[in-house]
Coordinates of C-alpha atoms in Angstrom, one line a residue:
M1 CA -34.7 33.1 -78.6
A2 CA -33.4 29.6 -78.9
Q3 CA -32.6 27.7 -75.7
Q4 CA -29.0 26.7 -75.2
P5 CA -28.1 23.2 -74.0
V6 CA -25.8 22.8 -71.0
T7 CA -22.4 21.4 -71.8
A8 CA -19.7 19.9 -69.5
R9 CA -17.1 22.2 -68.2
A10 CA -13.5 21.3 -68.2
G11 CA -12.6 19.3 -65.1
R12 CA -16.2 19.2 -63.8
A13 CA -19.2 17.1 -64.4
G14 CA -22.0 18.8 -66.3
A15 CA -25.6 17.8 -67.0
V16 CA -26.0 14.1 -67.7
A17 CA -28.0 14.8 -70.9
G18 CA -28.3 17.6 -73.3
I19 CA -30.8 20.0 -71.8
D20 CA -31.3 23.8 -71.9
T21 CA -30.6 26.0 -69.0
V22 CA -34.2 27.4 -69.0
T23 CA -35.6 24.0 -68.4
L24 CA -33.2 23.3 -65.5
E25 CA -33.8 26.7 -63.9
G26 CA -37.6 26.1 -64.2
A27 CA -37.2 22.8 -62.4
A28 CA -35.1 24.4 -59.7
D29 CA -37.6 27.2 -59.2
A30 CA -40.4 24.5 -59.0
I31 CA -38.5 22.6 -56.3
D32 CA -37.8 25.9 -54.3
A33 CA -41.5 26.8 -54.5
S34 CA -42.7 23.4 -53.4
A35 CA -39.9 22.8 -50.8
G36 CA -42.2 23.4 -47.8
A37 CA -44.8 20.9 -49.0
V38 CA -42.1 18.4 -50.0
I39 CA -40.5 18.5 -46.6
A40 CA -43.9 18.3 -44.8
R41 CA -45.0 15.3 -46.8
W42 CA -41.5 13.6 -46.4
L43 CA -41.6 14.3 -42.7
E44 CA -45.0 12.7 -42.3
R45 CA -44.1 9.6 -44.3
V46 CA -40.7 9.1 -42.6
R47 CA -42.2 9.4 -39.1
A48 CA -44.9 6.9 -39.9
N49 CA -42.9 4.4 -41.9
V50 CA -39.2 4.7 -41.0
F51 CA -39.0 6.0 -37.4
A52 CA -42.3 4.6 -36.0
D53 CA -40.2 2.6 -33.4
R54 CA -38.2 5.7 -32.4
P55 CA -40.4 7.8 -30.1
D56 CA -37.3 9.4 -28.7
L57 CA -36.8 11.3 -32.0
S58 CA -38.5 14.7 -32.1
V59 CA -39.8 16.3 -35.3
D60 CA -36.8 18.7 -35.4
A61 CA -34.4 15.8 -35.0
I62 CA -36.0 13.9 -37.9
R63 CA -36.1 17.0 -40.1
N64 CA -32.5 17.8 -39.3
N65 CA -30.7 19.1 -42.4
L66 CA -33.3 18.0 -45.0
P67 CA -34.3 21.6 -46.0
G68 CA -30.7 22.1 -46.9
V69 CA -30.7 18.9 -48.9
V70 CA -33.8 20.0 -50.9
R71 CA -32.3 23.4 -51.6
G72 CA -29.0 21.7 -52.7
V73 CA -31.0 19.6 -55.2
A74 CA -32.5 22.8 -56.7
E75 CA -29.1 24.5 -56.8
A76 CA -27.4 21.5 -58.5
L77 CA -30.1 21.7 -61.3
R78 CA -29.9 25.4 -61.6
R79 CA -26.1 25.2 -62.1
G80 CA -26.3 22.2 -64.4
Q81 CA -24.0 20.2 -62.1
P82 CA -26.0 17.1 -61.0
E83 CA -22.9 15.0 -60.3
E84 CA -20.7 17.6 -58.5
V85 CA -19.8 16.0 -55.1
E86 CA -17.6 18.8 -53.8
A87 CA -20.0 21.6 -54.3
R88 CA -21.1 23.7 -51.3
W89 CA -24.8 22.6 -51.8
T90 CA -23.8 19.0 -50.9
V91 CA -22.7 20.0 -47.4
A92 CA -26.3 19.5 -46.1
A93 CA -26.2 15.8 -47.1
V94 CA -22.9 15.4 -45.2
E95 CA -24.2 17.0 -42.1
H96 CA -27.5 15.0 -42.3
A97 CA -25.5 11.7 -42.4
H98 CA -23.3 12.7 -39.4
E99 CA -26.5 13.5 -37.4
R100 CA -28.1 10.2 -38.4
L101 CA -25.1 8.2 -37.2
R102 CA -24.9 10.2 -34.0
R103 CA -28.6 9.3 -33.3
N104 CA -27.9 5.6 -34.0
I105 CA -30.1 5.6 -37.2
R106 CA -29.5 2.5 -39.2
L107 CA -28.0 2.7 -42.6
E108 CA -31.0 1.0 -44.2
D109 CA -33.2 3.7 -42.7
L110 CA -31.0 6.5 -44.2
V111 CA -31.5 4.8 -47.6
R112 CA -35.2 4.8 -47.1
E113 CA -35.2 8.5 -46.3
Y114 CA -33.6 9.3 -49.7
Q115 CA -36.1 6.9 -51.5
I116 CA -39.0 8.9 -50.0
L117 CA -37.3 12.2 -50.7
R118 CA -36.9 11.2 -54.4
Q119 CA -40.7 10.4 -54.6
E120 CA -41.7 13.7 -52.9
I121 CA -39.4 15.9 -55.0
W122 CA -40.9 14.3 -58.2
G123 CA -44.3 15.0 -56.7
G124 CA -43.3 18.6 -56.2
I125 CA -42.2 19.2 -59.8
R126 CA -44.9 17.0 -61.5
A127 CA -46.9 20.0 -62.6
Y128 CA -43.8 21.6 -64.1
V129 CA -42.8 18.4 -65.9
A130 CA -46.3 18.2 -67.4
T131 CA -45.6 21.5 -69.4
L132 CA -42.5 20.0 -71.1
D133 CA -42.3 18.0 -74.3
S134 CA -41.2 14.4 -74.0
A135 CA -37.5 15.1 -74.9
R136 CA -37.0 17.8 -72.3
A137 CA -39.0 15.8 -69.7
Y138 CA -36.8 12.8 -70.2
A139 CA -33.6 14.9 -70.0
L140 CA -34.9 16.6 -66.8
A141 CA -35.7 13.3 -65.3
A142 CA -32.2 12.1 -66.0
N143 CA -30.6 15.1 -64.4
T144 CA -33.0 15.2 -61.4
D145 CA -32.3 11.5 -60.7
S146 CA -28.6 12.1 -61.0
V147 CA -28.7 15.0 -58.5
L148 CA -30.7 12.8 -56.0
D149 CA -28.3 9.9 -56.6
T150 CA -25.4 12.2 -55.9
M151 CA -26.9 13.5 -52.7
A152 CA -27.7 9.9 -51.5
T153 CA -24.2 8.7 -52.5
I154 CA -22.6 11.6 -50.5
A155 CA -24.8 10.8 -47.5
L156 CA -24.1 7.1 -47.6
R157 CA -20.4 7.6 -48.2
T158 CA -20.2 10.0 -45.2
Y159 CA -22.2 7.6 -43.0
G160 CA -19.9 4.7 -44.0
E161 CA -16.7 6.6 -43.5
E162 CA -17.8 7.9 -40.1
L163 CA -19.0 4.5 -39.2
Q164 CA -15.6 3.0 -40.0
R165 CA -13.9 5.6 -37.8
E166 CA -16.4 4.9 -35.0
I167 CA -15.7 1.2 -35.4
A168 CA -12.0 1.8 -35.3
R169 CA -12.4 3.9 -32.1
L170 CA -14.5 1.3 -30.5
D171 CA -12.1 -1.5 -31.6
A172 CA -9.2 0.4 -30.0
T173 CA -11.2 1.0 -26.9
F174 CA -12.3 -2.6 -26.8
G175 CA -8.7 -3.8 -27.1
A176 CA -7.5 -1.4 -24.4
I177 CA -10.0 -2.3 -21.8
P178 CA -8.1 -4.0 -18.9
D179 CA -10.9 -6.4 -18.2
A180 CA -11.1 -9.5 -20.3
L181 CA -14.2 -9.4 -22.6
I182 CA -15.8 -12.2 -24.6
L183 CA -18.6 -11.3 -27.1
C184 CA -20.8 -14.1 -28.4
D185 CA -23.6 -14.1 -31.0
P186 CA -27.1 -15.4 -30.1
E187 CA -26.1 -18.9 -31.0
G188 CA -23.1 -18.8 -28.6
L189 CA -20.4 -18.4 -31.2
V190 CA -17.5 -16.3 -30.0
L191 CA -17.4 -13.1 -32.1
R192 CA -14.6 -11.3 -30.4
T193 CA -12.2 -11.3 -27.4
N194 CA -9.7 -8.6 -26.4
Q195 CA -6.1 -8.5 -25.4
A196 CA -6.9 -8.9 -21.7
A197 CA -8.8 -12.1 -22.5
E198 CA -5.6 -13.5 -24.0
R199 CA -3.6 -12.4 -21.0
L200 CA -6.0 -13.6 -18.3
L201 CA -7.6 -16.6 -19.9
G202 CA -5.1 -17.7 -22.6
V203 CA -7.7 -17.3 -25.4
D204 CA -6.8 -15.8 -28.8
E205 CA -8.0 -12.2 -29.5
R206 CA -7.4 -12.5 -33.2
G207 CA -10.7 -14.2 -34.0
Q208 CA -9.7 -17.8 -33.3
T209 CA -11.4 -18.2 -30.0
T210 CA -14.0 -20.9 -29.9
R211 CA -16.3 -22.5 -27.4
E212 CA -13.9 -25.4 -27.2
R213 CA -11.0 -23.2 -26.3
L214 CA -13.1 -21.5 -23.6
Q215 CA -14.1 -24.9 -22.2
A216 CA -10.4 -25.7 -21.9
V217 CA -10.0 -22.8 -19.4
Q218 CA -10.4 -24.4 -16.0
A219 CA -12.2 -22.2 -13.4
F220 CA -12.9 -22.8 -9.7
T221 CA -14.8 -20.9 -7.1
A222 CA -13.1 -19.6 -3.9
E223 CA -14.3 -22.8 -2.2
G224 CA -12.7 -24.9 -4.9
A225 CA -15.8 -26.0 -6.7
P226 CA -15.5 -26.3 -10.5
Y227 CA -17.1 -23.5 -12.4
P228 CA -17.2 -24.2 -16.2
I229 CA -17.2 -20.8 -18.0
V230 CA -19.5 -21.7 -21.0
P231 CA -22.5 -23.3 -19.2
S232 CA -22.1 -21.1 -16.1
L233 CA -21.6 -17.7 -17.7
I234 CA -22.2 -17.5 -21.4
E235 CA -25.2 -19.8 -21.8
P236 CA -27.2 -18.1 -18.9
A237 CA -26.5 -14.7 -20.5
L238 CA -27.8 -16.0 -23.8
R239 CA -31.0 -17.0 -22.1
G240 CA -31.4 -13.4 -21.0
E241 CA -30.0 -13.8 -17.5
T242 CA -27.5 -11.4 -15.8
V243 CA -24.8 -13.3 -13.9
S244 CA -23.5 -11.4 -10.9
P245 CA -19.8 -11.2 -10.3
V246 CA -18.3 -14.3 -8.8
A247 CA -14.7 -14.7 -7.7
L248 CA -12.9 -17.5 -9.6
R249 CA -9.5 -19.0 -9.8
V250 CA -8.8 -19.7 -13.5
I251 CA -6.2 -22.0 -14.9
R252 CA -5.2 -21.2 -18.5
P253 CA -4.4 -23.9 -21.0
D254 CA -0.7 -23.2 -20.4
G255 CA -1.1 -23.8 -16.7
R256 CA -0.8 -20.2 -15.5
T257 CA -3.2 -19.2 -12.8
A258 CA -5.1 -16.0 -12.0
W259 CA -7.9 -14.8 -9.8
V260 CA -10.8 -13.0 -11.6
A261 CA -14.2 -11.6 -10.9
A262 CA -16.4 -13.0 -13.6
S263 CA -19.8 -11.8 -14.7
A264 CA -22.0 -11.9 -17.9
A265 CA -25.0 -10.2 -19.4
P266 CA -27.2 -10.3 -22.5
I267 CA -26.8 -7.6 -25.2
Y268 CA -30.0 -6.0 -26.5
Q269 CA -30.5 -3.8 -29.5
D270 CA -33.9 -2.4 -30.3
A271 CA -35.5 -4.8 -27.8
R272 CA -33.9 -7.8 -29.5
M273 CA -31.1 -9.8 -27.9
T274 CA -28.1 -9.8 -30.2
G275 CA -25.7 -11.8 -28.1
S276 CA -23.9 -11.7 -24.8
V277 CA -20.8 -10.4 -23.1
A278 CA -18.7 -12.0 -20.4
V279 CA -16.4 -9.9 -18.3
F280 CA -13.4 -11.1 -16.3
T281 CA -11.7 -8.6 -14.0
D282 CA -8.2 -9.5 -12.7
I283 CA -8.4 -9.4 -8.9
S284 CA -5.2 -11.3 -8.3
A285 CA -3.5 -8.2 -6.8
V286 CA -6.6 -7.5 -4.6
R287 CA -6.5 -11.0 -3.2
E288 CA -2.8 -10.8 -2.6
V289 CA -3.3 -7.5 -0.7
R290 CA -6.1 -9.1 1.3
A291 CA -3.9 -12.1 2.0
L292 CA -1.0 -9.8 3.1
R293 CA -3.4 -7.9 5.3
E294 CA -4.6 -11.1 6.9
L295 CA -1.0 -12.2 7.5
E296 CA -0.3 -8.8 9.0
R297 CA -3.3 -9.1 11.3
Q298 CA -2.2 -12.6 12.3
R299 CA 1.4 -11.2 12.9
E300 CA -0.1 -8.4 15.0
D301 CA -2.0 -11.0 17.0
L302 CA 1.2 -13.0 17.5
L303 CA 3.1 -9.9 18.6
R304 CA 0.4 -9.0 21.1
A305 CA 0.4 -12.6 22.4
V306 CA 4.2 -12.8 22.7
S307 CA 4.6 -9.3 24.1
H308 CA 1.7 -9.5 26.5
D309 CA 0.5 -13.0 27.2
L310 CA 4.0 -14.4 27.6
R311 CA 5.9 -11.5 29.0
N312 CA 3.5 -10.7 31.7
P313 CA 3.8 -14.0 33.6
L314 CA 7.5 -14.0 32.8
S315 CA 7.8 -10.5 34.5
A316 CA 5.9 -11.9 37.5
V317 CA 8.3 -14.8 37.8
L318 CA 11.3 -12.5 37.5
G319 CA 10.0 -10.0 40.0
Q320 CA 9.1 -12.6 42.6
A321 CA 12.5 -14.3 42.2
Q322 CA 14.3 -11.0 42.6
L323 CA 12.2 -10.2 45.7
A324 CA 12.9 -13.6 47.2
E325 CA 16.6 -13.2 46.5
R326 CA 16.6 -9.9 48.5
R327 CA 14.9 -11.6 51.4
L328 CA 17.3 -14.4 51.4
E329 CA 20.3 -12.1 51.4
R330 CA 19.6 -11.5 55.1
A331 CA 19.3 -15.2 55.9
E332 CA 22.3 -16.1 53.6
P333 CA 21.1 -19.6 52.5
D334 CA 23.6 -20.0 49.7
E335 CA 22.0 -22.9 47.9
A336 CA 18.6 -21.2 47.8
R337 CA 20.2 -18.0 46.6
R338 CA 22.0 -19.8 43.7
G339 CA 18.7 -21.4 42.7
L340 CA 17.0 -18.0 42.6
Q341 CA 19.8 -16.5 40.7
S342 CA 19.5 -19.3 38.1
I343 CA 15.8 -18.5 37.8
I344 CA 16.5 -14.8 37.4
A345 CA 19.1 -15.4 34.7
A346 CA 16.9 -17.8 32.8
A347 CA 14.0 -15.4 33.0
R348 CA 16.1 -12.5 31.7
R349 CA 17.3 -14.7 28.8
M350 CA 13.7 -15.5 28.0
D351 CA 12.8 -11.9 28.2
V352 CA 15.6 -10.9 25.8
M353 CA 14.5 -13.7 23.3
I354 CA 10.9 -12.6 23.4
Q355 CA 11.9 -9.0 22.8
D356 CA 14.1 -10.1 19.9
L357 CA 11.2 -12.0 18.3
V358 CA 8.8 -9.1 18.8
D359 CA 11.3 -6.6 17.3
A360 CA 12.2 -8.9 14.4
A361 CA 8.5 -9.3 13.5
R362 CA 8.0 -5.5 13.7
A363 CA 11.0 -4.9 11.5
E364 CA 9.8 -7.4 8.9
A365 CA 6.4 -5.8 8.9
G366 CA 7.8 -2.3 8.6
L367 CA 6.2 -1.3 11.9
I368 CA 9.3 0.3 13.5
R369 CA 8.2 3.8 14.6
L370 CA 10.7 6.3 15.7
D371 CA 10.2 9.1 18.2
R372 CA 13.3 11.1 17.5
R373 CA 14.9 13.9 19.4
A374 CA 18.3 15.4 19.9
V375 CA 20.5 13.2 22.1
R376 CA 23.9 13.8 23.7
M377 CA 25.7 10.6 23.1
R378 CA 28.1 10.9 26.1
D379 CA 25.4 11.7 28.6
F380 CA 23.2 9.0 27.2
A381 CA 25.9 6.3 27.3
L382 CA 26.9 7.2 30.9
G383 CA 23.3 7.1 32.0
L384 CA 22.6 3.8 30.3
R385 CA 25.7 2.2 31.9
E386 CA 24.3 3.1 35.3
R387 CA 20.8 1.8 34.4
L388 CA 22.2 -1.5 33.2
S389 CA 24.4 -2.1 36.3
P390 CA 22.1 -4.7 37.9
A391 CA 22.0 -6.8 34.7
L392 CA 25.4 -6.4 33.1
D393 CA 29.0 -6.2 34.2
V394 CA 29.1 -2.5 33.2
D395 CA 32.2 -1.8 35.4
R396 CA 34.2 -3.2 32.4
I397 CA 32.7 -0.6 30.0
D398 CA 34.8 2.6 29.4
V399 CA 32.8 5.5 27.9
E400 CA 35.3 7.6 25.9
V401 CA 32.9 10.0 24.1
P402 CA 34.0 13.6 23.7
E403 CA 32.0 16.1 25.7
D404 CA 31.8 18.5 22.6
L405 CA 30.4 15.8 20.3
P406 CA 27.4 17.1 18.3
E407 CA 24.0 15.7 19.4
V408 CA 22.5 12.8 17.4
W409 CA 19.0 12.7 16.0
A410 CA 17.7 9.5 17.4
D411 CA 14.9 7.7 19.2
P412 CA 16.2 7.3 22.8
A413 CA 14.4 3.9 23.3
R414 CA 15.8 2.5 20.1
L415 CA 19.2 3.9 20.8
E416 CA 19.2 2.2 24.2
R417 CA 18.4 -1.1 22.5
I418 CA 21.2 -0.7 20.0
L419 CA 23.8 0.1 22.7
T420 CA 22.5 -2.6 25.0
N421 CA 22.8 -5.3 22.3
L422 CA 26.3 -4.3 21.4
W423 CA 27.5 -3.9 25.0
S424 CA 26.1 -7.3 26.1
N425 CA 27.7 -9.0 23.1
A426 CA 31.0 -7.4 23.8
L427 CA 30.9 -8.4 27.5
K428 CA 29.6 -11.9 26.7
Y429 CA 32.2 -12.8 24.1
S430 CA 35.3 -11.3 25.7
A431 CA 37.2 -12.7 28.7
P432 CA 36.2 -11.6 32.2
G433 CA 38.2 -8.6 33.3
T434 CA 39.0 -7.3 29.8
R435 CA 37.8 -3.8 28.9
V436 CA 35.1 -2.8 26.5
T437 CA 35.5 0.7 25.1
V438 CA 32.7 3.0 23.8
S439 CA 34.0 5.8 21.6
A440 CA 32.4 8.3 19.1
R441 CA 33.5 10.7 16.4
T442 CA 31.9 12.8 13.7
E443 CA 32.1 12.1 9.9
D444 CA 30.4 14.3 7.3
G445 CA 27.2 15.0 9.2
W446 CA 27.1 11.6 11.0
V447 CA 28.1 10.6 14.5
V448 CA 29.9 7.2 14.3
T449 CA 29.8 5.3 17.6
S450 CA 32.1 2.3 18.1
V451 CA 32.1 -0.5 20.7
T452 CA 35.5 -2.3 20.9
D453 CA 36.2 -5.5 22.8
R454 CA 39.3 -7.6 23.5
G455 CA 37.7 -10.9 22.7
P456 CA 38.7 -13.8 20.5
G457 CA 37.6 -12.0 17.3
I458 CA 35.3 -13.2 14.6
P459 CA 36.5 -15.6 11.8
P460 CA 36.5 -13.9 8.3
E461 CA 33.9 -16.4 6.9
E462 CA 31.4 -15.3 9.5
L463 CA 31.7 -11.5 9.1
A464 CA 29.5 -11.3 5.9
R465 CA 26.6 -13.0 7.6
L466 CA 26.9 -11.5 11.1
F467 CA 23.9 -9.2 10.8
E468 CA 21.6 -11.7 9.1
R469 CA 18.4 -12.9 10.7
Y470 CA 18.9 -16.1 12.9
F471 CA 22.6 -16.3 12.1
R472 CA 24.7 -17.5 15.0
G473 CA 28.5 -17.9 14.7
A474 CA 30.5 -20.7 16.2
A475 CA 31.0 -19.0 19.5
G476 CA 27.2 -18.3 19.8
R477 CA 26.3 -22.0 19.0
E478 CA 28.8 -23.2 21.6
R479 CA 27.2 -21.0 24.3
G480 CA 23.7 -22.1 23.2
E481 CA 22.2 -18.7 24.0
G482 CA 19.8 -16.6 22.0
V483 CA 18.1 -17.2 18.6
G484 CA 20.4 -15.2 16.4
L485 CA 18.3 -12.0 16.3
G486 CA 20.2 -9.5 18.4
L487 CA 22.6 -8.2 15.7
Y488 CA 19.9 -8.4 13.0
I489 CA 17.5 -6.3 15.1
T490 CA 20.4 -3.9 15.9
R491 CA 21.0 -3.4 12.1
R492 CA 17.3 -2.9 11.4
L493 CA 17.1 -0.2 14.2
V494 CA 20.2 1.6 12.9
E495 CA 18.9 1.5 9.3
A496 CA 15.5 2.8 10.5
H497 CA 17.4 5.9 11.6
G498 CA 19.0 6.2 8.1
G499 CA 22.4 5.0 9.3
R500 CA 24.4 1.9 8.8
I501 CA 26.3 -0.6 11.0
W502 CA 29.5 -2.6 10.3
V503 CA 32.1 -4.6 12.1
E504 CA 35.9 -4.9 12.0
S505 CA 37.5 -7.9 13.6
Q506 CA 40.8 -9.7 14.0
V507 CA 41.0 -13.2 15.3
G508 CA 42.9 -13.3 18.7
V509 CA 42.8 -9.5 19.0
G510 CA 39.1 -8.4 19.3
S511 CA 36.2 -6.8 17.4
T512 CA 34.9 -3.3 16.9
F513 CA 31.2 -2.7 16.0
S514 CA 30.5 0.7 14.6
F515 CA 27.2 2.4 13.7
S516 CA 26.3 5.8 12.3
L517 CA 23.4 8.1 13.3
P518 CA 22.7 11.6 11.8
V519 CA 23.8 14.7 13.6
A520 CA 20.8 16.6 15.0
G521 CA 19.7 19.5 12.8
T522 CA 21.2 18.1 9.5

């Protein structure tokens, strides 16, 4: 029976040359029969000539999907579709390419694999080709080469597409890294920088960075010594050295400054140095934190010195003066008593100023700690008035707090300081003999306590600044007492409880200072 030539089907590629189906099927059968030998010879040659420098690749890893590729070649011939790229028998070529890229096989080595495969498949069907006349042998050669070209094209296209996706992922990752990166080739030319390099160093990440632009970035060590980036980081790395991280202060070409930890290392591929990478990590925030911690430590040292080293001898002076005053009361030497009273008054003023300075520093550092408990405001105010009787003219203070007032949620020690500051100011700035009234009421879950005096009042232009640090009004400057911290500290103590403080005043009538504290249990 006459053999029928294969013809192209509509919409699909057929055989590349007129050839009968029997010849193509015979070639496919020959490939199937010799597949084991073909793969064995291919594997031996590829291991020796392509992957000799890859001892990490096992035999199974090298073989990978090659048996499927060989079967696909036979199937493409059997169906007379040597150029069909979407057929199921081409899947093995796609998977083989994916695996080669995953194992970091070079593209040129993948090409060499298919060159060797072409030779071994021809070796596998040589005996069959020898049985054909020249016309059919030529047509078979054209179709077999076309199949192998199709398989190789599919593999290379897959490798390239996947490589492009991998490059895009790496490029996105490179750009998103928060550390500044500078990649150089073996000659020191800048290949790539990232967005962080532009932000930290002022260099351009769009491929325009040069050694000259890097040299324009000024860098200094923590000790202030110049540290040129190119000769100190990049060039040593290109000599194969690894530069350990060093803290640098860098000044960009536009004058902006940042602190970075800079390091560099060579890049090797297949035991060959292909360039270097310099890394700059922004440590500005870390240095700021360290500086703040150092300032905080120094402030703590100052607080300890002020509160301990100064107040201890002051307490001794005050105690001895008070003891001497009591002894002199029996002898009644008026002049000596007045001198001691002056010493006591001055020591008390110094003690108040020291306490103000300590509390102000604690407030600024956020070191105010509260030991809260439920406090009955009426009982607390009456008890405090009695405790302050040796130091203040408390007989002028009227406590008009209702007995049924809800308890406040407060730190008793801090509440004592609040009331003492307000009471002492009210007594100090009002005329002798005038009354100071302490009252309290509830408002929406808060206890509002007010201290009212009958003093000269506060000018309107001073009211807005009354609770500022170091502010002293005209009356305070005239008296020359204090450093302007009493009301500031009072405000900070009230705010630490979650409340607020305010003042209402009328010149020639008097002033009312009010503050709110939360009701206990709310």
